[in-house]
Coordinates of C-alpha atoms in Angstrom, one line a residue:
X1 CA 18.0 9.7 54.2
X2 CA 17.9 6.2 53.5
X3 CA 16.7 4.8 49.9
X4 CA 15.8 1.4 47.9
X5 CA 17.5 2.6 45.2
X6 CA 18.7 6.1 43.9
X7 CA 19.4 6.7 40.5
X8 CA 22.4 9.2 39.3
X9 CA 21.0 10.9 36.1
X10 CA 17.3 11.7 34.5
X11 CA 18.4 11.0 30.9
X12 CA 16.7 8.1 29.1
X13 CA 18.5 5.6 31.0
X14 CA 18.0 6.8 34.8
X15 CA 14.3 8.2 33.6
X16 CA 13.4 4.3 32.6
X17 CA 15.4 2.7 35.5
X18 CA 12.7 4.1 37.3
X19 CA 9.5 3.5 35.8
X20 CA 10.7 -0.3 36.0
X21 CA 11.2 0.1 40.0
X22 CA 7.2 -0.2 41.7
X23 CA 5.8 2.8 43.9
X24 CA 5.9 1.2 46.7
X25 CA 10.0 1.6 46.6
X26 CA 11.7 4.6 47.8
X27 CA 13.4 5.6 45.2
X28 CA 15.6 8.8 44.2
X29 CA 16.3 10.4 41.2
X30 CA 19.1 12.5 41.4
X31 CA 20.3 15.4 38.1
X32 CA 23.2 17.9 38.2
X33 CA 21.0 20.5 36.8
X34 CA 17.6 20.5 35.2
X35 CA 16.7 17.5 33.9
X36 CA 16.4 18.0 30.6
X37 CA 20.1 19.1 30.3
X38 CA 21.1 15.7 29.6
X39 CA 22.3 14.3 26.3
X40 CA 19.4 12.4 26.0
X41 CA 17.5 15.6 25.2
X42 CA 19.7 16.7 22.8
X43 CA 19.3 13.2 21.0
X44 CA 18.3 13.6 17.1
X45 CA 18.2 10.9 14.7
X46 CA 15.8 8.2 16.9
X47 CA 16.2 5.0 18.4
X48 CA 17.2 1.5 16.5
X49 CA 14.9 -1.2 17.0
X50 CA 14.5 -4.4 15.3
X51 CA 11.5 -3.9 13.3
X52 CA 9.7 -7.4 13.9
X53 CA 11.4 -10.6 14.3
X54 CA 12.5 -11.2 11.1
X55 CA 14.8 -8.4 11.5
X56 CA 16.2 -8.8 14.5
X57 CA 19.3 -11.3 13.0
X58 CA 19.6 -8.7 10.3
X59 CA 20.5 -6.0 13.6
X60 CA 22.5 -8.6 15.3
X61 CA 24.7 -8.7 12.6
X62 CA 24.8 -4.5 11.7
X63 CA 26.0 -4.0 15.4
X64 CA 28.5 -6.5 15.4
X65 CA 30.0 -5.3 11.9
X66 CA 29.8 -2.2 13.3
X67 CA 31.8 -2.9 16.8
X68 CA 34.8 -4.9 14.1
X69 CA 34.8 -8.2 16.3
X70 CA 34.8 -5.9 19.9
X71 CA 31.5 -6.5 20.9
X72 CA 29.8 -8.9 23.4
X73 CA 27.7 -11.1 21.1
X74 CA 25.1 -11.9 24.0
X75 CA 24.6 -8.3 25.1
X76 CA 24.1 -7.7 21.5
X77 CA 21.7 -10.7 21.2
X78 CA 19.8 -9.4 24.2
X79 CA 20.0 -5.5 22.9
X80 CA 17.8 -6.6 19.9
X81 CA 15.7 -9.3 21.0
X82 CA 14.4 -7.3 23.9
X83 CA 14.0 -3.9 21.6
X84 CA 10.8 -5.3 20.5
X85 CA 9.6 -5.5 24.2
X86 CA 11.2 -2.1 25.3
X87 CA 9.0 -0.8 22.0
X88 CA 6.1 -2.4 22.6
X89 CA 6.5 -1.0 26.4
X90 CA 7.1 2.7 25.2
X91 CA 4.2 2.2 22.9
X92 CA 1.6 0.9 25.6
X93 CA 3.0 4.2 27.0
X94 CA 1.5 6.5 24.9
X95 CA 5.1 7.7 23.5
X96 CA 4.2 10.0 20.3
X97 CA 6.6 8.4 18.3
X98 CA 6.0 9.4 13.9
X99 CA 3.6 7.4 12.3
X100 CA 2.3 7.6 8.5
X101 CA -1.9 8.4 7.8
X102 CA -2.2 5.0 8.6
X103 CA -0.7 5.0 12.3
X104 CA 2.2 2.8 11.1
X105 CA 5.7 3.6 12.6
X106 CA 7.8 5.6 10.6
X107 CA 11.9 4.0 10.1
X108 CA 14.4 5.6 8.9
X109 CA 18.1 4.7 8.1
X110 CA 21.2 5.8 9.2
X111 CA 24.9 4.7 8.1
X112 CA 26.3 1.2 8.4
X113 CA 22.4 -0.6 9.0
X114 CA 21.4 -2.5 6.4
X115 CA 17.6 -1.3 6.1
X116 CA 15.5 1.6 7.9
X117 CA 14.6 0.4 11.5
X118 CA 15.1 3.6 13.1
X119 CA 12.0 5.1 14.9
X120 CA 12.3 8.4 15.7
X121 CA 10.3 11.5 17.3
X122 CA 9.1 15.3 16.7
X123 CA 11.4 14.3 13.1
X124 CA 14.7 15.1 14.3
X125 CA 13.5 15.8 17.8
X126 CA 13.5 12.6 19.4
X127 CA 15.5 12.7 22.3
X128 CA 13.1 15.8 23.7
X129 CA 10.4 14.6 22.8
X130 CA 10.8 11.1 24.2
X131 CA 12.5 12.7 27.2
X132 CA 9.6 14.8 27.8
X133 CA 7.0 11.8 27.6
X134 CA 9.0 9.9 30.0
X135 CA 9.6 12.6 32.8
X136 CA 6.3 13.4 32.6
X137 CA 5.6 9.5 34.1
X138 CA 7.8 8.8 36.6
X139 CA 6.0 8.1 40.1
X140 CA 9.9 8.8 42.3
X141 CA 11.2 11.6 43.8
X142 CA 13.7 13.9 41.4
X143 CA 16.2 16.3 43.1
X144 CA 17.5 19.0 40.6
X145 CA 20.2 20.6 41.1
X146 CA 22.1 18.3 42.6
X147 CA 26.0 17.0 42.1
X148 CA 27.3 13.9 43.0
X149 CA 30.6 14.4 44.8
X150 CA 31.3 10.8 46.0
X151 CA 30.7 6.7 45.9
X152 CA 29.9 5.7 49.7
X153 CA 31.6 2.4 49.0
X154 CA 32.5 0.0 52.0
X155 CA 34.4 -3.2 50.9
X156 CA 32.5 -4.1 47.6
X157 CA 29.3 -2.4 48.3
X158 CA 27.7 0.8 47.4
X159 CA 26.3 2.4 50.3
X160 CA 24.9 5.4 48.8
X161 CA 26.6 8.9 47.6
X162 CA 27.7 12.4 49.1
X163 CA 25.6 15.2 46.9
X164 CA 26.0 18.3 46.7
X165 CA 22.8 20.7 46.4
X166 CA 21.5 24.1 47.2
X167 CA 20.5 23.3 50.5
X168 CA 23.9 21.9 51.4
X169 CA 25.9 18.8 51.9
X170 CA 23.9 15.4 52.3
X171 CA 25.2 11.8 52.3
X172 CA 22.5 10.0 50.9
X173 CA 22.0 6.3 51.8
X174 CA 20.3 3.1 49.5
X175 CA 20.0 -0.3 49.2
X176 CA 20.8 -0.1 45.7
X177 CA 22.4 2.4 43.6
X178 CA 22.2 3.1 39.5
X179 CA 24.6 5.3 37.6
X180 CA 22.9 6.6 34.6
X181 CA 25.2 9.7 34.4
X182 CA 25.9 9.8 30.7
X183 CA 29.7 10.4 29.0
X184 CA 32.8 12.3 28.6
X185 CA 32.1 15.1 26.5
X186 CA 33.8 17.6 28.5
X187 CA 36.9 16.2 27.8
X188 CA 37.0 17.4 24.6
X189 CA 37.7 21.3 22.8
X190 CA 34.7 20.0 20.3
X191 CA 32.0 18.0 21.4
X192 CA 28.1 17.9 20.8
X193 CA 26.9 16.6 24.7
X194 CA 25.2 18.4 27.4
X195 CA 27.4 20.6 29.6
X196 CA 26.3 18.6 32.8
X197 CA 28.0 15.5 30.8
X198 CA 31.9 15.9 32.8
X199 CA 32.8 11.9 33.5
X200 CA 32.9 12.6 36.8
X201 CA 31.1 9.4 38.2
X202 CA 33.8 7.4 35.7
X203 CA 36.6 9.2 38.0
X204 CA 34.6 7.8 41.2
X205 CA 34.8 4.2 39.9
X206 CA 38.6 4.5 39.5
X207 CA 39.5 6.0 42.6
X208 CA 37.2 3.1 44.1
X209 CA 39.4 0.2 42.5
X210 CA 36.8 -0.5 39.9
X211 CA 36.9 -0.8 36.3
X212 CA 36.5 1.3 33.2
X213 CA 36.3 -0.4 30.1
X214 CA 37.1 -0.1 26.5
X215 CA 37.7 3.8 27.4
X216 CA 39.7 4.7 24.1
X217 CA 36.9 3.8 21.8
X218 CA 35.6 7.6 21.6
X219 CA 32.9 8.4 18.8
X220 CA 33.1 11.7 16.9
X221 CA 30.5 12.2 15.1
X222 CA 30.8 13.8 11.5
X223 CA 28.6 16.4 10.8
X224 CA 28.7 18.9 13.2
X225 CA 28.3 22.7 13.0
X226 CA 31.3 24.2 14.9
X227 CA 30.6 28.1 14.4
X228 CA 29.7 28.5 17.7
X229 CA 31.4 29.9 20.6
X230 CA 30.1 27.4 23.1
X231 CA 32.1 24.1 23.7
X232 CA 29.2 21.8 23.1
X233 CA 28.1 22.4 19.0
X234 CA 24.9 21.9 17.5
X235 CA 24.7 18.3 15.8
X236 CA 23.7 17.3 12.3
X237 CA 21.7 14.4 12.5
X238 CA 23.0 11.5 10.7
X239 CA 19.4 10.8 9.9
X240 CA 20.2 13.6 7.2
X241 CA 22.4 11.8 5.3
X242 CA 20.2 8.6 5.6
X243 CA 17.6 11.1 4.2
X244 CA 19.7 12.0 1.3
X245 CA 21.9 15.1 1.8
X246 CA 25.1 14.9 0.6
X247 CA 28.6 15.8 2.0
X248 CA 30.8 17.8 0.0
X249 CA 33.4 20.3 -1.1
X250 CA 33.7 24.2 -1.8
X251 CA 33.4 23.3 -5.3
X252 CA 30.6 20.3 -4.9
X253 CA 32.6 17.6 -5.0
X254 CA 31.4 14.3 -2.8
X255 CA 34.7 13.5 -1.9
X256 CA 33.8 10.9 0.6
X257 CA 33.5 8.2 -2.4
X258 CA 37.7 8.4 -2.7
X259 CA 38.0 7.1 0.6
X260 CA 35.1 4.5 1.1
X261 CA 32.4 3.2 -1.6
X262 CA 29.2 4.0 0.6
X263 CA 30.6 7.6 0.9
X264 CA 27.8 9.7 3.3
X265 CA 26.9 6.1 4.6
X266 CA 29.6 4.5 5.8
X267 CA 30.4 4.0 9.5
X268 CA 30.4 7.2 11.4
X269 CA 34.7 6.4 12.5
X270 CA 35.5 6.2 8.4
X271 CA 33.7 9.4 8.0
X272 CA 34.7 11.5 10.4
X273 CA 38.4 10.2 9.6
X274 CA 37.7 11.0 5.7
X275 CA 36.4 14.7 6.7
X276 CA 39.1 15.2 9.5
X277 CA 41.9 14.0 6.5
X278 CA 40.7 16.0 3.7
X279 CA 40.5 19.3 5.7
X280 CA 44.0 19.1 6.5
X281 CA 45.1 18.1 2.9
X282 CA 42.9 22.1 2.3
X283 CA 44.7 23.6 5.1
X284 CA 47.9 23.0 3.8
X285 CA 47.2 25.0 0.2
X286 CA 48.1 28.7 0.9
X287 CA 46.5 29.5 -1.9
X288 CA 42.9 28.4 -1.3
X289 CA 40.3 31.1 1.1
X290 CA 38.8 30.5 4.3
X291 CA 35.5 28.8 2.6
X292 CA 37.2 26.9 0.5
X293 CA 39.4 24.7 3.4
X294 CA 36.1 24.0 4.8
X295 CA 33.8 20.9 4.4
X296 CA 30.0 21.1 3.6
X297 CA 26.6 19.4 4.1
X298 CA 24.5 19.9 1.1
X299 CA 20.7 19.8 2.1
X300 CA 19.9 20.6 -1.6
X301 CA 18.4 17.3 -2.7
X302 CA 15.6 18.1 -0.3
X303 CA 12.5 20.2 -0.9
X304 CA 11.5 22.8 1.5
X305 CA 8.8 21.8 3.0
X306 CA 10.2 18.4 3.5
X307 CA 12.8 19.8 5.0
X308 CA 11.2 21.9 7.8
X309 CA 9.2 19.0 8.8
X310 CA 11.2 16.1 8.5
X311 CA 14.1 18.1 10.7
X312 CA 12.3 21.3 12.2
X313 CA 15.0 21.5 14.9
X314 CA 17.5 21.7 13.1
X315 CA 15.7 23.9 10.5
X316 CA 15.1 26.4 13.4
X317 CA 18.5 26.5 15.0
X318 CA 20.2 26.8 11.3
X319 CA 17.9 29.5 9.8
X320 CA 18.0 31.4 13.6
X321 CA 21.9 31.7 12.7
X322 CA 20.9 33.5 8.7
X323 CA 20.8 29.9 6.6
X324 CA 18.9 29.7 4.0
X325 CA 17.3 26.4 3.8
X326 CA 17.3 23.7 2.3
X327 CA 19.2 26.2 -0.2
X328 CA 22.6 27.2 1.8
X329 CA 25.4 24.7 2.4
X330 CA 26.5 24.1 6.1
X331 CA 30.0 24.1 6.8
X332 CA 30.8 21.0 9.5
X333 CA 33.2 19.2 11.1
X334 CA 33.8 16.1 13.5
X335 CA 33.1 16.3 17.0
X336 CA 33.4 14.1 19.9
X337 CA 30.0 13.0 20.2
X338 CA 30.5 9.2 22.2
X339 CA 32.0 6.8 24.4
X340 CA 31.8 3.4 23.6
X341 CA 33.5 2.2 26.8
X342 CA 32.6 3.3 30.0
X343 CA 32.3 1.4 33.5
X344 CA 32.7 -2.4 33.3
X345 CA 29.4 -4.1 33.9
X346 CA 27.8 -7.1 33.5
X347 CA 25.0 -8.5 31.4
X348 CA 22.7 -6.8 33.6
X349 CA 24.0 -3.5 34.1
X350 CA 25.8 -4.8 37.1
X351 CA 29.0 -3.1 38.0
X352 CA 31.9 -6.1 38.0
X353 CA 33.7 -6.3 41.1
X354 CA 30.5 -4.6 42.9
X355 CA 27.3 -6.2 44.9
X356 CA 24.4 -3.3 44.4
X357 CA 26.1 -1.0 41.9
X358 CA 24.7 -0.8 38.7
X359 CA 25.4 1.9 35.7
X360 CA 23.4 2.3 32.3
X361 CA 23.7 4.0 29.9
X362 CA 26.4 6.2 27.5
X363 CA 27.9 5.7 31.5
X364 CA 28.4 2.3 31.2
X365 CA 30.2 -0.6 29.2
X366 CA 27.8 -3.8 28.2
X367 CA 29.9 -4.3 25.1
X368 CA 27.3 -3.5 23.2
X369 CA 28.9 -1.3 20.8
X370 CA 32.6 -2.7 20.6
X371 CA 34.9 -0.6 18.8
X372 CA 32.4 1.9 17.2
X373 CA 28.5 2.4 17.9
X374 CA 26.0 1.6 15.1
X375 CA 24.0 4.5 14.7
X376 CA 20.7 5.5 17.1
X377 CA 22.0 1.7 19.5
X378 CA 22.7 4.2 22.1
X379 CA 19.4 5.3 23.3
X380 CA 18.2 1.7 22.5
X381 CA 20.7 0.2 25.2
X382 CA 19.7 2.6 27.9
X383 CA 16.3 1.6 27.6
X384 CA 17.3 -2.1 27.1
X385 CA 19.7 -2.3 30.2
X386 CA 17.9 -0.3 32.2
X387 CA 15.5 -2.0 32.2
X388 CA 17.8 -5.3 32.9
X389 CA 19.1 -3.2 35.9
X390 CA 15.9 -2.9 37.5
X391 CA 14.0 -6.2 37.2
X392 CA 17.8 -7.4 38.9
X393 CA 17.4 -5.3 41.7
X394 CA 13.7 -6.6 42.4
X395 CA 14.9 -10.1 42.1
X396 CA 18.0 -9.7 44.3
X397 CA 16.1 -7.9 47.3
X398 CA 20.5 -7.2 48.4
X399 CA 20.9 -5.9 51.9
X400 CA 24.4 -4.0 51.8
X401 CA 26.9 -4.0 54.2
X402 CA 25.7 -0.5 55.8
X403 CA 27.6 2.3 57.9
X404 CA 27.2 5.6 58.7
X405 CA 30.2 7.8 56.9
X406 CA 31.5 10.8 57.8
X407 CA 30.2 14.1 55.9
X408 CA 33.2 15.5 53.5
X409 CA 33.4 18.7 52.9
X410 CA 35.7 18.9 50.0
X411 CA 37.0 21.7 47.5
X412 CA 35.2 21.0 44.6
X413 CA 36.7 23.4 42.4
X414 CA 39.9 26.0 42.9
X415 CA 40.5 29.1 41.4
X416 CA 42.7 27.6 38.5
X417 CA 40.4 25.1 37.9
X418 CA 38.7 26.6 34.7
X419 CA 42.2 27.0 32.4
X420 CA 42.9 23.8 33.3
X421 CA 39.8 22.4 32.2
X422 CA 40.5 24.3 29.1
X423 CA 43.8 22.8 28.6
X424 CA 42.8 19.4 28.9
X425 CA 40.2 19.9 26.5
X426 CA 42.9 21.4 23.8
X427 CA 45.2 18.4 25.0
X428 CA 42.5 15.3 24.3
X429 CA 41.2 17.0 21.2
X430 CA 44.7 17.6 19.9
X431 CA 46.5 14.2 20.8
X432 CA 44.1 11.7 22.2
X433 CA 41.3 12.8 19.2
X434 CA 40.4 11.3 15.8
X435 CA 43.9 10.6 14.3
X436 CA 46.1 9.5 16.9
X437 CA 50.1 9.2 17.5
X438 CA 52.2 7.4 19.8
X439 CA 53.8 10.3 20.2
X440 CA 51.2 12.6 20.6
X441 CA 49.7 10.2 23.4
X442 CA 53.1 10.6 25.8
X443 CA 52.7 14.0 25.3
X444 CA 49.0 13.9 26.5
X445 CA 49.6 11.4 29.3
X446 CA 52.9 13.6 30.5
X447 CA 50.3 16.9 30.7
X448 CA 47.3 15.5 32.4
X449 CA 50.0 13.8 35.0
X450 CA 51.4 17.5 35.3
X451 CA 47.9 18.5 36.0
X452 CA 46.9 15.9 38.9
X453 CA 50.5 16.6 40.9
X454 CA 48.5 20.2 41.1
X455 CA 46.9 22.0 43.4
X456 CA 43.2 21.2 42.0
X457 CA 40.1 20.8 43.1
X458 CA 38.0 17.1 43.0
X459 CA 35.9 17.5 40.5
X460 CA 38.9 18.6 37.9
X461 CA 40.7 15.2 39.4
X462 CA 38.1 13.2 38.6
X463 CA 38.1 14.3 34.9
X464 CA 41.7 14.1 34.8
X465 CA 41.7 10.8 36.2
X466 CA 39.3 9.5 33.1
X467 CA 41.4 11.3 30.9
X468 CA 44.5 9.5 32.0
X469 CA 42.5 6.2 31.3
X470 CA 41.8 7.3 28.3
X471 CA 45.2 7.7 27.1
X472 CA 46.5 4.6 28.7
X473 CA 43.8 2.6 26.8
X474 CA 44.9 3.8 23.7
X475 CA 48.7 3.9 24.2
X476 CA 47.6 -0.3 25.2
X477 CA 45.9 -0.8 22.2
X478 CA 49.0 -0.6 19.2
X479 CA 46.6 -1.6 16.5
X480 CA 44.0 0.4 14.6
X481 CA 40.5 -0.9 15.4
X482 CA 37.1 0.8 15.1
X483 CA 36.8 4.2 16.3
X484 CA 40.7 3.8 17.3
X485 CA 42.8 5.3 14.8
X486 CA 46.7 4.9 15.4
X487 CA 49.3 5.7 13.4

């Protein structure tokens, strides 16, 4: 089975990887379940574009505040010049995206830009939505169903990948190969990504000699609903608060101004930090209930019907679980929700140290983001570098160094597997989470060490490998920075 180029993952990323590769290349698309169980789908508040050129100094400059002096300055010079062409692409493409009576785009704003240049979907349906339009395009093969379990690497090329699938064991072979495969979330006790989303293609690159980058600059995003027995919890759009629902108290107070002036709309790492801080100062009085330690969103200052169809999503998944809204407050909390670093690559999605592999994507580090993401970049750069990935490919026409490599038939999981996956999500939540400690760190980096000198399965060691990386990074990095918090 022998391939131009396949393509690990069918979120937004892998999905326009592909519509930018011709039908007259063999390509494969390759998803570890359905498609749609990507974080793409689950994507809310929209996609940040520059809204004409005017703007697109004005989003220069937002990113790079936001990333505090981490980011690349030409990836994020190329992120927003080319989000003009990437939207006028997706609009040539028929992609519903909200419009007023008139047919003008709808923007929105969310924390930390300096006006509303967010375009978003379905209202707080976005990621579906455009999801949906895009898989419904694509010209390639898509195999569901279907696990990566290894890198076919040989010297410094990528000759393809082993997969895993219902019919059995293949290695698959390619001229060219793109990791799209998403993040980390299930790393963490709390997070808000798909449950396919296990950084298991990060734990590939590191056991190959490349690079992960930037790995301890980890996102958690600040209003999420928790009261939920699944590990992945329902996200609360931070289009809300650019909408104009406030965060608050037991007894109403927005508490968020006594730690920064722009309270609900400073940058996502201050306010989850603010939230995370001022539920432990409530946990520690004895005297205070249940309700009162928690933390609230307070959709009040919308009316109903605004409400309903500005976010019906998450409308229908709130009032499913007995909310009355707009009325009811919504107890949240932080979640992991991002990873800003991810596998070292060029300016063109190119993995360094590698001649035909490329990764895009929440996967991937451009250095677009730095030390913390500006909110609704993320689906914008897996359009934007995608894209970049793809018209490289066509123009370098690369003919790997190719062998044939034995099929592996590894344990992918053991029997013990599962509590340790649930340990190490208590342990990177716990120590290697929001507020870190030096401390806390050794004792993370002394557990997951534990965990790989056992008898485990590969897919488990590839997590724990990432994990370790993780902790490394931010044992490395002494000073507080961004989403890096280090006391």
């Amino acid at each position: 089975m022998f391939y131009d180029v396949i393509i690990v993952g069918a979120g937004i990323a892998g999905l326009y990887a592909s519509l930018n590769l011709p039908k007259n290349l063999k390509v494969l698309i390759l998803c570890k379940d359905q498609p749609w169980e990507c974080n793409t789908f689950y994507a809310q508040g929209g996609i940040a574009v520059a809204k004409d050129k005017e703007d697109i100094s004005l989003h220069i400059d937002d990113t790079l505040k936001a990333g505090a002096g981490m980011c690349n300055v030409e990836a994020v010079k190329a992120l927003s010049h080319e989000s003009l062409e990437v939207l006028e692409d997706l609009i040539s493409k028929n992609t519903p995206f909200d419009k007023d009576k008139q047919g003008n785009l709808l923007f929105t704003k969310e924390a930390a830009h300096s006006t509303s240049r967010i375009i978003h979907a379905g209202g707080d349906c976005t990621g579906r939505v455009v999801h949906s339009h895009l898989i419904s395009q694509i010209n390639h093969t898509l195999w569901k169903n279907a696990t990566v379990t290894e890198l076919l690497m040989e010297g410094n090329s990528c000759c393809g990948v082993s997969v895993l699938t219902k019919r059995g064991n293949y290695n698959l072979y390619a001229k060219n190969v793109i990791l799209a495969s998403g993040g980390i979330g299930a790393l963490f006790n709390y997070h808000t990504n798909a449950y396919t989303i296990s950084a298991e293609l990060h734990g590939m690159i590191l056991e190959n000699g490349l690079e992960l980058k930037d790995m301890e600059m980890l996102q958690f995003h600040p209003t999420v609903f928790t009261k939920t027995k699944h590990a992945r919890k329902m996200l609360l759009s931070e289009a809300l608060r650019g909408e104009g629902a406030h965060i608050v108290d037991f007894w109403g107070k927005r508490f968020l101004f006594d730690y920064d002036s722009l309270g609900e709309l400073a940058p996502r790492d201050k306010v989850a930090r603010s939230i995370f801080d001022y539920k432990l100062e409530l946990a520690k009085n004895s005297k205070l209930t249940e309700e009162q330690k928690e933390v609230y969103l307070d959709l009040s200052p919308f009316s109903k019907d605004f409400f309903y169809e500005r976010f019906p999503n998450i409308a229908r998944n709130l009032s499913a679980l007995g909310y009355d809204l707009p009325k009811d407050k919504i107890p949240i909390s932080p979640a992991f929700h991002y990873c800003m670093g991810g596998i070292k690559t060029n300016h063109l999605g190119k993995v360094v140290g590698a001649n035909n592999l490329y990764a895009v994507g929440e996967c991937a580090c451009t250095g677009v983001h730095g030390a913390n993401r500006l909110a609704s970049n993320s689906l914008l750069e897996g359009l934007v570098f995608s894209r970049r990935a793809s018209r490289d490919i066509l123009n370098q026409n690369y003919q790997p160094k190719w062998r044939e490599f034995p099929l592996h038939s590894q344990i992918l999981q053991k029997e013990q597997d599962e509590n340790l996956k649930t340990l190490l999500r208590k342990i990177m939540w716990e120590k290697a989470g929001i507020i870190r400690k030096k401390s806390g760190l050794n004792e993370a980096l002394g557990g997951v060490e534990v965990m790989l000198e056992s008898n485990i399965g590969r897919l488990l060691k590839l997590r724990l490998l990432v994990a370790k990386n993780i902790i490394e990074s931010a044992l490395k990095r002494e000073q507080s920075v961004g989403a890096h918090f280090i006391q």
